[in-house]
mmCIF file of C-alpha atoms in Angstrom:
data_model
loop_
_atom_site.group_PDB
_atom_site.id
_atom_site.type_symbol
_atom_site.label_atom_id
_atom_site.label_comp_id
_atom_site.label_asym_id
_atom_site.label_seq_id
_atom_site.Cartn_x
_atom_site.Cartn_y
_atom_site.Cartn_z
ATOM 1 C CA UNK B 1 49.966 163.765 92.398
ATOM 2 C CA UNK B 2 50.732 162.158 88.888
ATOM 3 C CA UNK B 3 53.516 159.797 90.064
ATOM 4 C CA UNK B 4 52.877 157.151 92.588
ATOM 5 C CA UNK B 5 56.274 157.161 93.530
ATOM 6 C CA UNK B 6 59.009 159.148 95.844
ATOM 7 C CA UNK B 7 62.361 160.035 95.192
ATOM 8 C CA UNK B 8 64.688 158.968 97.155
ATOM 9 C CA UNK B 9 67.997 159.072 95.424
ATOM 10 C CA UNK B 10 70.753 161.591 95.869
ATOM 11 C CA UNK B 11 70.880 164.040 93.806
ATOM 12 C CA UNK B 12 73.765 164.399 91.379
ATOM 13 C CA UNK B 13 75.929 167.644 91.732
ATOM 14 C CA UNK B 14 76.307 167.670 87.409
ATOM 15 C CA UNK B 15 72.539 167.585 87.369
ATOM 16 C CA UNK B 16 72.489 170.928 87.107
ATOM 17 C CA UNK B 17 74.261 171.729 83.804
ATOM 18 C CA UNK B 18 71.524 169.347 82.730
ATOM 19 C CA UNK B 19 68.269 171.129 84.601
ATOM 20 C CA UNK B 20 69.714 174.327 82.662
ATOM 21 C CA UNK B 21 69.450 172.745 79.227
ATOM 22 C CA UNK B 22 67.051 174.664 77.316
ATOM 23 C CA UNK B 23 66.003 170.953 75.201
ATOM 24 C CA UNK B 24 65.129 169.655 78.561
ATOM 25 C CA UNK B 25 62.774 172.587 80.084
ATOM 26 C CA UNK B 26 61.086 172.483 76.462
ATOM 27 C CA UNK B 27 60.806 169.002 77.123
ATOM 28 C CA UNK B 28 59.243 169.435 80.592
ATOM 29 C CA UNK B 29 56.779 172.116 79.627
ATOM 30 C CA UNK B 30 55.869 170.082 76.598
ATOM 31 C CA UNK B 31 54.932 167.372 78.922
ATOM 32 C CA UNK B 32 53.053 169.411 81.170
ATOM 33 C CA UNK B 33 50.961 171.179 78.422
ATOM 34 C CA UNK B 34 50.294 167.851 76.704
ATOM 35 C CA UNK B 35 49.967 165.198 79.259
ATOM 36 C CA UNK B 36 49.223 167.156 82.610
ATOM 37 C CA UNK B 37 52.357 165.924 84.263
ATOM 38 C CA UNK B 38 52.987 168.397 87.291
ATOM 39 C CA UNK B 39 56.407 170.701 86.435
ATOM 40 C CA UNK B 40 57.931 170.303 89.856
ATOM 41 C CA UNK B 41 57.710 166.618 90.121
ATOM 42 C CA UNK B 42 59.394 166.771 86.851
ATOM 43 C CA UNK B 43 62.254 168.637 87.524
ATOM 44 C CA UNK B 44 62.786 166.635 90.962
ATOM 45 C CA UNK B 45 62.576 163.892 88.697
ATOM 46 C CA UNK B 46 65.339 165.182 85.779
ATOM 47 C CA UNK B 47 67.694 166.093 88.568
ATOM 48 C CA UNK B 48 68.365 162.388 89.792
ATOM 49 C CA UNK B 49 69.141 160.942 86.011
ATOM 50 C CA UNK B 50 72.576 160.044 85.395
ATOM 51 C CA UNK B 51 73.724 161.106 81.809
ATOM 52 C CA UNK B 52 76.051 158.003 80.538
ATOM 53 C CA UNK B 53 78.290 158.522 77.855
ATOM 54 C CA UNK B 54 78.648 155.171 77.738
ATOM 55 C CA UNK B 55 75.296 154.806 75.756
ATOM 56 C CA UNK B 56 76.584 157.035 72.967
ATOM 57 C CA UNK B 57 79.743 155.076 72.302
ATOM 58 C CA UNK B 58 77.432 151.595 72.316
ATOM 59 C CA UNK B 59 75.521 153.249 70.318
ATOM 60 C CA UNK B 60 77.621 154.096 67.495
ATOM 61 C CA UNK B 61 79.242 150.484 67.701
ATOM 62 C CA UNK B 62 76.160 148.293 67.627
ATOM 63 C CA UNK B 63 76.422 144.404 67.193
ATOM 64 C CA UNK B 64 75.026 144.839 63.997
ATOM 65 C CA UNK B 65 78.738 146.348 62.884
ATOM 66 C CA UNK B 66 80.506 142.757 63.322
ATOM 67 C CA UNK B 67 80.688 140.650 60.087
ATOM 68 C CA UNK B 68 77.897 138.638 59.305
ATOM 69 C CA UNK B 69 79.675 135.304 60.624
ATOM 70 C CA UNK B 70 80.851 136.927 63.836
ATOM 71 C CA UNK B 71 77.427 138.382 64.496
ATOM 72 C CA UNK B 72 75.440 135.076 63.859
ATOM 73 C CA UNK B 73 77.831 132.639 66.323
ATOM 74 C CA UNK B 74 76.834 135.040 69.385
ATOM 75 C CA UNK B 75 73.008 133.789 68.766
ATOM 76 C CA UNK B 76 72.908 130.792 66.560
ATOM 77 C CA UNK B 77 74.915 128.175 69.054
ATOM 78 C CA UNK B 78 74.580 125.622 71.349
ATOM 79 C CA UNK B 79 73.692 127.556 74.389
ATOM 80 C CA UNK B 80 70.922 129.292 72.648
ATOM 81 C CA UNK B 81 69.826 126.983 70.889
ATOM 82 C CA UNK B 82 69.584 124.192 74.130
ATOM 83 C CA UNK B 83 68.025 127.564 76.277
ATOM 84 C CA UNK B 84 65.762 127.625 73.466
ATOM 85 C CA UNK B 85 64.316 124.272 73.878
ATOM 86 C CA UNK B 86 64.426 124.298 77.537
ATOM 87 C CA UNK B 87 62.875 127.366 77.432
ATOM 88 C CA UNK B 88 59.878 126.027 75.178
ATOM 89 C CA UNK B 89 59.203 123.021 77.095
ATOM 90 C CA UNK B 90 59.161 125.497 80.491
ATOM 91 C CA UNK B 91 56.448 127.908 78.671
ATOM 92 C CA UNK B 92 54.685 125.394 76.308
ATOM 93 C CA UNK B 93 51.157 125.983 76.937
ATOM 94 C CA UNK B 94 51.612 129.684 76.801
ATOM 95 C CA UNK B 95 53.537 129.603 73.906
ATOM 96 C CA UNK B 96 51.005 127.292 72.436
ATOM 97 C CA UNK B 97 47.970 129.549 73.480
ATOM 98 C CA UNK B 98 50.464 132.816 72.015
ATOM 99 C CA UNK B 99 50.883 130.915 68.688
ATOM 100 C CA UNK B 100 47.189 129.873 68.621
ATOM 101 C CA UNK B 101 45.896 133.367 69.322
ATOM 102 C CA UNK B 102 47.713 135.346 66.736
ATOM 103 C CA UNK B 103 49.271 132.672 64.658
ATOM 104 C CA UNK B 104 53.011 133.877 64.724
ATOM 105 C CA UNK B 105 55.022 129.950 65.622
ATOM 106 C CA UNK B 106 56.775 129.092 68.962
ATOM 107 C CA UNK B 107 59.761 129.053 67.269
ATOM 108 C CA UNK B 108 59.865 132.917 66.342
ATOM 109 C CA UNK B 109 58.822 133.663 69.696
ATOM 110 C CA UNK B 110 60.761 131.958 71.568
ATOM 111 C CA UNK B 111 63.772 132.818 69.350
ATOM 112 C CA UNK B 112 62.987 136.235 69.666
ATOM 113 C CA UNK B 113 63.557 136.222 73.419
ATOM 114 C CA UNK B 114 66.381 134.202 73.465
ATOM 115 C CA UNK B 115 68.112 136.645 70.963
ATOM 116 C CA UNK B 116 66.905 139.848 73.162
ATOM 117 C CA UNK B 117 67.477 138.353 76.612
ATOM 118 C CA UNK B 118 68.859 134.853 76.600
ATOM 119 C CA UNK B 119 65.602 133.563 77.438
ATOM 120 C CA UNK B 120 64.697 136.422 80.052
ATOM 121 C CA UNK B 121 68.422 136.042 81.730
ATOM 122 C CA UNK B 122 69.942 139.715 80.929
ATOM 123 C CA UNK B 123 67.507 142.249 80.434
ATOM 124 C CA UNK B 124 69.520 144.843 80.909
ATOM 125 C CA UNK B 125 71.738 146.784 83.837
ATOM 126 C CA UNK B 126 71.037 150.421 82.914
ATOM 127 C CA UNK B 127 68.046 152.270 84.040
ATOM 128 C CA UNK B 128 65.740 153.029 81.630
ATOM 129 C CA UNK B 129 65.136 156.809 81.934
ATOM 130 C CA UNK B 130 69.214 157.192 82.111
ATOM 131 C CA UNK B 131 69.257 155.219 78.885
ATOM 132 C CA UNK B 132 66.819 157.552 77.402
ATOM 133 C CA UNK B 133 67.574 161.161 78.516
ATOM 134 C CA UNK B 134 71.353 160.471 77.491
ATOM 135 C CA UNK B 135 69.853 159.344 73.797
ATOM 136 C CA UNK B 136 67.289 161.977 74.204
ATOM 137 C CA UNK B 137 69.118 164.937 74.526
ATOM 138 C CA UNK B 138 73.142 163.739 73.917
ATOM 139 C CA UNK B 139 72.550 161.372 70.562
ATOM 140 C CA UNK B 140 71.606 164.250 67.874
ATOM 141 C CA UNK B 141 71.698 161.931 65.376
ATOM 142 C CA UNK B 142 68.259 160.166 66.867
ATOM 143 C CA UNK B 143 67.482 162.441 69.500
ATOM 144 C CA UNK B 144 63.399 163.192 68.276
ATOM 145 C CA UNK B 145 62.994 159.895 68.420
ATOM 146 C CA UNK B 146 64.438 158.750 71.885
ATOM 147 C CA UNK B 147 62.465 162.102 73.271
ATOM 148 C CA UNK B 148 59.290 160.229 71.672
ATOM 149 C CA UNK B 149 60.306 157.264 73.563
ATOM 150 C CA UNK B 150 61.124 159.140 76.617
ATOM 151 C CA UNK B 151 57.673 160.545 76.606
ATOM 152 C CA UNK B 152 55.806 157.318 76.702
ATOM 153 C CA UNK B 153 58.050 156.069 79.086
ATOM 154 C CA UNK B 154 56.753 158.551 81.628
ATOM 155 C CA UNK B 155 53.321 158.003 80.115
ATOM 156 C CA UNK B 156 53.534 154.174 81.199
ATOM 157 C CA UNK B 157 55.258 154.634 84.386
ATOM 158 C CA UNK B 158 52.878 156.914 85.294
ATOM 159 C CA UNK B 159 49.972 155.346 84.552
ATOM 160 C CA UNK B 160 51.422 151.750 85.250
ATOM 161 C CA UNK B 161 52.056 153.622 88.695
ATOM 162 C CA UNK B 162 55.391 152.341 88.642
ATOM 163 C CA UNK B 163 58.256 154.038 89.912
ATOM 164 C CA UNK B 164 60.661 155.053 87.250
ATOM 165 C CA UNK B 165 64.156 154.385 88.178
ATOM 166 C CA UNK B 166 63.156 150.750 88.996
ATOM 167 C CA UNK B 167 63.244 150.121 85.583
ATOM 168 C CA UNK B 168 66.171 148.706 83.904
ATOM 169 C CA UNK B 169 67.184 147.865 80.594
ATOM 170 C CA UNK B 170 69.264 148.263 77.747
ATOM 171 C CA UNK B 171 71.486 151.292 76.486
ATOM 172 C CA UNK B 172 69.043 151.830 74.002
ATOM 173 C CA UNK B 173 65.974 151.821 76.688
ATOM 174 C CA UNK B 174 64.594 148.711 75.560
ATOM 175 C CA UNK B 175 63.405 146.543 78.943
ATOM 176 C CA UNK B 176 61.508 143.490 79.707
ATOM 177 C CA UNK B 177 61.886 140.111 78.719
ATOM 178 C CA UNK B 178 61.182 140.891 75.294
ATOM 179 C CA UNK B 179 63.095 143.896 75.053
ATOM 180 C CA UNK B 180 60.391 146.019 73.965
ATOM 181 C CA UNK B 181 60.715 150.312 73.698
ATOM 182 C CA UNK B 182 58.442 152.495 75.926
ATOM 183 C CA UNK B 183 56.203 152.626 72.464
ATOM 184 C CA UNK B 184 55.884 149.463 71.545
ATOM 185 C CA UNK B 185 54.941 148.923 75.537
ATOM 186 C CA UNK B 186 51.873 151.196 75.595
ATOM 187 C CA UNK B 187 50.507 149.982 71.769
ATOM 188 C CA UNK B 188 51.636 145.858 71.645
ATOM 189 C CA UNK B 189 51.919 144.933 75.606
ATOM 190 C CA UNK B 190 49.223 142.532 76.765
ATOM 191 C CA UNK B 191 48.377 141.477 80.272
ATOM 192 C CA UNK B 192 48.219 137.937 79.069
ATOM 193 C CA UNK B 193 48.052 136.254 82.329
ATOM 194 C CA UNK B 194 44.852 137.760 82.640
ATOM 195 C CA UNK B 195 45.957 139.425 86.923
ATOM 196 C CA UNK B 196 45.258 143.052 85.134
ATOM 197 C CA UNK B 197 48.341 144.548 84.713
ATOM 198 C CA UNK B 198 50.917 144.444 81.779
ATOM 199 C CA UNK B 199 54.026 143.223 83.537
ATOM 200 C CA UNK B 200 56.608 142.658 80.263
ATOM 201 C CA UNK B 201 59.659 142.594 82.834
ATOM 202 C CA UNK B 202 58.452 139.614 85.426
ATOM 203 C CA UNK B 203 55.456 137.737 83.681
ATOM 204 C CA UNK B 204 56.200 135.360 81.249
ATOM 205 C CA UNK B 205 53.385 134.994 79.676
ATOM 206 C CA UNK B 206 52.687 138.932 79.078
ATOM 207 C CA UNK B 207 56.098 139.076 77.619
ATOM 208 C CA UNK B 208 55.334 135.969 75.402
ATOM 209 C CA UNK B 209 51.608 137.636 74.267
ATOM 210 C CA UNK B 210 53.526 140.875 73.723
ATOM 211 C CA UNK B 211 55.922 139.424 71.341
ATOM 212 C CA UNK B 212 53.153 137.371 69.470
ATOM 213 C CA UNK B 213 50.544 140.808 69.761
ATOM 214 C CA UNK B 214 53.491 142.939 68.198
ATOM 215 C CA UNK B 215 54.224 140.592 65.454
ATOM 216 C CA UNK B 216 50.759 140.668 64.307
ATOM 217 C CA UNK B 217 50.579 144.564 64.495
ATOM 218 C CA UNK B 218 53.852 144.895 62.174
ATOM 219 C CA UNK B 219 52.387 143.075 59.566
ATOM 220 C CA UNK B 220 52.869 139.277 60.161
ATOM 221 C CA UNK B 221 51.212 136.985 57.945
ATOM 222 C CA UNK B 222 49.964 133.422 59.784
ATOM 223 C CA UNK B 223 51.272 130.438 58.069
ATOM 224 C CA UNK B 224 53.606 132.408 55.733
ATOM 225 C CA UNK B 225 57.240 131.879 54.737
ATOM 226 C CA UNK B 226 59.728 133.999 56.283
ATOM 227 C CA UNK B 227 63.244 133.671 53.990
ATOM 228 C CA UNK B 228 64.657 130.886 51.852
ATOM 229 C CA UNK B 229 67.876 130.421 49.771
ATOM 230 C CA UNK B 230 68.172 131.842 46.819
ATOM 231 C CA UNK B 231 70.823 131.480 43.568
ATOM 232 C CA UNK B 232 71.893 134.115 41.641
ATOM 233 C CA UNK B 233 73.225 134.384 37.892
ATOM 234 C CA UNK B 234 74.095 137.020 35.617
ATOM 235 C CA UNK B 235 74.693 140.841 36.922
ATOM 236 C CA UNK B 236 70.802 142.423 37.219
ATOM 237 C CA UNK B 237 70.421 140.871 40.568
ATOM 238 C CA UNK B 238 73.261 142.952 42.191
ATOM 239 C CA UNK B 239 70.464 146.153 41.562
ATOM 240 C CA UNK B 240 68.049 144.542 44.048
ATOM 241 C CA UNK B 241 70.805 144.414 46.900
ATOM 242 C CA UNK B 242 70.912 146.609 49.285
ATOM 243 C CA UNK B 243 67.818 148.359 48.747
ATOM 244 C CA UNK B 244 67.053 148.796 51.879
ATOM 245 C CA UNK B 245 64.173 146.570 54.502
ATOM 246 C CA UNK B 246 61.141 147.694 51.486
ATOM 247 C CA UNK B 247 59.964 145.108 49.483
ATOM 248 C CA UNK B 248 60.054 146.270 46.112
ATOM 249 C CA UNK B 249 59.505 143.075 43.971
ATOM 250 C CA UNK B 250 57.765 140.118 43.650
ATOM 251 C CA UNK B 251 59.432 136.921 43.218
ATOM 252 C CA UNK B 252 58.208 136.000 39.840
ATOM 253 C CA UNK B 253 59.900 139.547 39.505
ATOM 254 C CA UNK B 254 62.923 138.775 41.128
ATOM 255 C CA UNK B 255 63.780 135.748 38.641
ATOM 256 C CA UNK B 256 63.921 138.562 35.624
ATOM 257 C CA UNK B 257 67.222 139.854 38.000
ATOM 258 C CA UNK B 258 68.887 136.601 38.295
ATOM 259 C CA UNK B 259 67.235 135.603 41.234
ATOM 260 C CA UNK B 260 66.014 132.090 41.576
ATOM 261 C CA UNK B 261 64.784 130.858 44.586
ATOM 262 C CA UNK B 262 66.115 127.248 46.244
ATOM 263 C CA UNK B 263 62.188 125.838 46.712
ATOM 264 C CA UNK B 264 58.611 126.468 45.794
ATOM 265 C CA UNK B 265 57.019 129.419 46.987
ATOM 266 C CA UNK B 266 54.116 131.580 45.658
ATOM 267 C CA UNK B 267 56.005 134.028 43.334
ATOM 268 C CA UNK B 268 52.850 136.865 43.743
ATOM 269 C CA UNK B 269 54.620 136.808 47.274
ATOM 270 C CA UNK B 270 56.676 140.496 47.977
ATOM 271 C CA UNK B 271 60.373 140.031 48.348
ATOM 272 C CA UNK B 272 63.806 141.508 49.231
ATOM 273 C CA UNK B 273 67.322 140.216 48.241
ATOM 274 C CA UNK B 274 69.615 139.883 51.258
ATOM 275 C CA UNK B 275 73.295 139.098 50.504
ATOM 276 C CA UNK B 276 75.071 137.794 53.442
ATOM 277 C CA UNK B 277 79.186 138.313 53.917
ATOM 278 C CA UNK B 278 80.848 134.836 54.749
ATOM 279 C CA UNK B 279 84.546 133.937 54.471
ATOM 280 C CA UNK B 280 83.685 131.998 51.613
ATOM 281 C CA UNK B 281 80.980 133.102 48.706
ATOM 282 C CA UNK B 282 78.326 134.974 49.869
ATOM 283 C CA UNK B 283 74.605 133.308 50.846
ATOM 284 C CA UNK B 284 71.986 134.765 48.928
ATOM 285 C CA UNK B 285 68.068 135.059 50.541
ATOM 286 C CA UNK B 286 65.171 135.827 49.303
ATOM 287 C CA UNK B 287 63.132 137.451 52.503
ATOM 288 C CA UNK B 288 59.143 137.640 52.586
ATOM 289 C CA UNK B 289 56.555 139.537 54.287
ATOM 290 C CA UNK B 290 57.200 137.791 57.311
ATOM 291 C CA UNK B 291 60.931 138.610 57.368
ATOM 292 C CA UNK B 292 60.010 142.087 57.121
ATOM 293 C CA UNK B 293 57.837 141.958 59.959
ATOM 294 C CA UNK B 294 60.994 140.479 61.762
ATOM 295 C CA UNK B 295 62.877 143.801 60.805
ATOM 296 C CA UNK B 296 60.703 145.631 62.089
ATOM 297 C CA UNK B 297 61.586 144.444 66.016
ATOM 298 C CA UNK B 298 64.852 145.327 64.914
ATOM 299 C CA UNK B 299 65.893 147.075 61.606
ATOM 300 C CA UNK B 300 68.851 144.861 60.593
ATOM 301 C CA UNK B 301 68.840 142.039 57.808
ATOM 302 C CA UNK B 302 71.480 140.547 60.098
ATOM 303 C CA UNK B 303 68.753 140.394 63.189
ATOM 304 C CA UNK B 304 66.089 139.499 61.083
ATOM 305 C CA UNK B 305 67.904 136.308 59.777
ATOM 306 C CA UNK B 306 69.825 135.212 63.273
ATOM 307 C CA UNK B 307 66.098 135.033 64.467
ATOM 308 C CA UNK B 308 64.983 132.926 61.794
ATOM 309 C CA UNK B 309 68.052 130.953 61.875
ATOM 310 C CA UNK B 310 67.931 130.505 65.618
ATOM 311 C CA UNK B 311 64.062 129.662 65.123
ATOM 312 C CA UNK B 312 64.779 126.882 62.390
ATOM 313 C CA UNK B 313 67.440 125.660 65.048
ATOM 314 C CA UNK B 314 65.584 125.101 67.942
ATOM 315 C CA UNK B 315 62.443 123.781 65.945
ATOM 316 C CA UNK B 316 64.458 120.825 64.421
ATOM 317 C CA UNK B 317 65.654 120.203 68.516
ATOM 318 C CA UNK B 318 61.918 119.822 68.986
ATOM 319 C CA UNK B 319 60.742 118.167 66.301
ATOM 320 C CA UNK B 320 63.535 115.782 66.777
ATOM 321 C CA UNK B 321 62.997 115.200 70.744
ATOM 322 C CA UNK B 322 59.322 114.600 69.454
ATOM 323 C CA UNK B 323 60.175 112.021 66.964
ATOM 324 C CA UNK B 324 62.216 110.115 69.261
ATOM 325 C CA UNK B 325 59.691 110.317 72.494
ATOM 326 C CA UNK B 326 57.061 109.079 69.594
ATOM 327 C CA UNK B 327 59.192 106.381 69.037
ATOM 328 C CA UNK B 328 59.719 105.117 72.600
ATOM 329 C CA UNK B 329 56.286 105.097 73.029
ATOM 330 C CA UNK B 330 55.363 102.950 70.563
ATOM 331 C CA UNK B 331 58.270 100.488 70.571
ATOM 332 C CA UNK B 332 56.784 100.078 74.584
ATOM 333 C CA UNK B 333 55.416 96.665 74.963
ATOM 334 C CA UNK B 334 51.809 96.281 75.455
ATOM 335 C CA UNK B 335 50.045 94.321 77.917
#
C-alpha cells in the first residue's frame, strides 16, 4: 500500500471523460515508473477529483490585475496591520527564535502570513488536488508546471501519510498557513516545533520556520535593505523599467539612468527600478536583493512591495507600543 488513506467519497459520474484523458494516464504511468505509486490506487484516486472551472477564470484574473492603489488597500490597512501586531505578540518567541535562526526580521514574516492568510484565518476552501488537476491538465498556459506541483503533492501526502483530499487551499494549490506550493513544501518546510512532523497547515511555528527557511533558500541576505524611494530625472531611467524581477544594475549604475536613490545605501548593491501607478505621479523604488527574494514567494513587484509595506507598518506599531511601555516603566515611581 503507498497511501495510508481510504477513499471514501462518491465518485463523480464526469470523472470519466477525465480517467479517459490520455495527459492523465501519461501522468499516472509516469508516476508509477518514477515514484512506485501503485496504478490502481491512482486511478481510484483521479476518479473522485472535481475539475473546477472556477480555478481557470481566477486564474486569468489574479489580484495582481487591480491598479496598484486598489491592490495595496486590501493588505496595507488597519485590520492587517492591528492582526499583524496581535499576531506578533501571540508568536513572539517563535518569531524571535525564526528571525534569530536564519536572520530574515519578524516583520517580513509575519507580514508574509498576514498577506497569504490573514494571519492563518483563510487558508483556503478548495481542495488541493482539485486545485491542481484542474491547473494541471485544463490551464495550458502553465500546465507542466502545476503537473510538477501535482507530483510532489502526491509525493508529500504520501509520504506525510496524509490523506489527500483533506487538504485544502487555494485555487492555485497553495495551502498552509504560509501558503506554500507542494514544492516549496517538500524542499523549505521545517518541523520547527521539534514533535517530528512538518505540519505547515496547523503548527505555527513550522509555518513560521518555513517562511524564514524559504527566505533564506531564495536568496535572502541577513541585515540587508529590501526597497527604498527613489527620484528620477531625465529620460534614460524609463529603459530600466519594466525589465522584468532580474537585477540587472547596480545602484552606482542606476544613477547614470536618472536614478537617484532617497537615502544612503551601498551602491555595489544589485538593483531593479519599480514604477508604481498612483492617481497622482507615479512612486519610483529602487528594490534590492532582498526584494527579489520577496518576488520570489510571489512573482509580482506589486506583492513584493505590499509585503514590505505591510512589514514597515506593523514594525513602527511595535516599535511604537515599545517606546511607550519603556516609558511607563520608567516614569513608575520607585520605592
Amino acid at each position: 500500500m503507498f497511501f495510508t488513506f481510504s477513499i471514501c467519497h462518491a465518485a463523480n459520474a464526469g470523472n470519466e471523460s477525465f480517467l479517459s484523458r490520455p495527459e492523465l494516464n501519461s501522468f499516472i504511468d509516469e508516476m508509477v515508473e518514477k515514484h512506485g505509486f501503485d496504478k490502481s490506487q491512482l486511478i481510484d484516486v483521479f476518479s473522485h477529483v472535481q475539475l473546477k472551472p472556477n480555478i481557470i477564470k481566477a486564474m486569468v484574473r489574479p489580484a495582481e490585475s487591480k491598479p496598484w492603489t486598489e491592490y495595496r488597500a486590501m493588505f496595507v490597512n488597519p485590520l492587517r496591520i492591528n492582526g499583524g501586531v496581535e499576531f506578533w505578540r501571540a508568536n513572539a518567541g517563535i518569531l524571535a527564535l525564526a528571525s534569530k535562526t536564519y536572520g530574515v526580521p519578524e516583520s517580513i514574516i509575519v507580514a508574509i502570513i498576514g498577506v497569504e492568510t490573514q494571519y492563518g484565518k483563510n487558508t483556503g476552501s478548495y481542495r488541493v488536488i482539485d486545485a491542481l488537476s484542474t491547473l494541471a491538465f485544463d490551464y495550458p498556459r502553465r500546465a507542466e508546471f502545476f503537473r510538477g506541483e501535482l507530483e510532489k503533492f502526491l509525493i508529500l501526502t504520501r509520504d506525510e501519510g496524509i490523506e489527500p483530499f483533506s487538504l485544502k487551499g487555494s485555487y492555485a494549490g497553495a495551502m498552509g498557513i504560509g501558503q506554500f506550493m507542494p514544492g516549496s513544501c517538500l524542499s523549505y518546510a521545517l518541523d520547527f516545533d521539534g514533535n517530528g512532523h512538518r505540519d505547515i497547515n496547523h503548527s505555527m511555528a513550522d509555518a513560521i520556520g518555513s517562511v524564514a527557511n524559504y527566505f533564506i533558500g531564495h536568496g535572502w541576505l541577513p541585515g540587508q535593505p529590501v526597497a527604498l524611494r527613489a527620484h528620477v530625472t531625465g529620460e534614460r531611467y524609463l529603459e530600466l523599467v519594466n525589465m522584468g524581477f532580474n537585477l540587472t544594475h547596480t545602484v552606482d549604475e542606476m544613477r547614470e539612468f536618472g536614478v537617484t536613490p532617497s537615502e544612503l545605501v551601498d551602491d555595489s548593491q544589485q538593483a531593479m527600478l519599480i514604477r508604481l501607478e498612483t492617481k497622482g505621479e507615479p512612486e519610483y523604488w529602487i528594490g534590492l536583493n532582498n526584494f527579489k527574494a520577496i518576488t520570489e514567494y510571489n512573482r509580482s513587484k506589486f506583492y513584493a512591495m505590499t509585503v514590505y509595506l505591510l512589514s514597515r507598518e506593523i514594525q513602527a506599531v511595535m516599535n511604537a507600543q515599545s517606546i511607550n511601555m519603556s516609558g511607563q516603566a520608567t516614569s513608575m515611581p520607585t520605592k
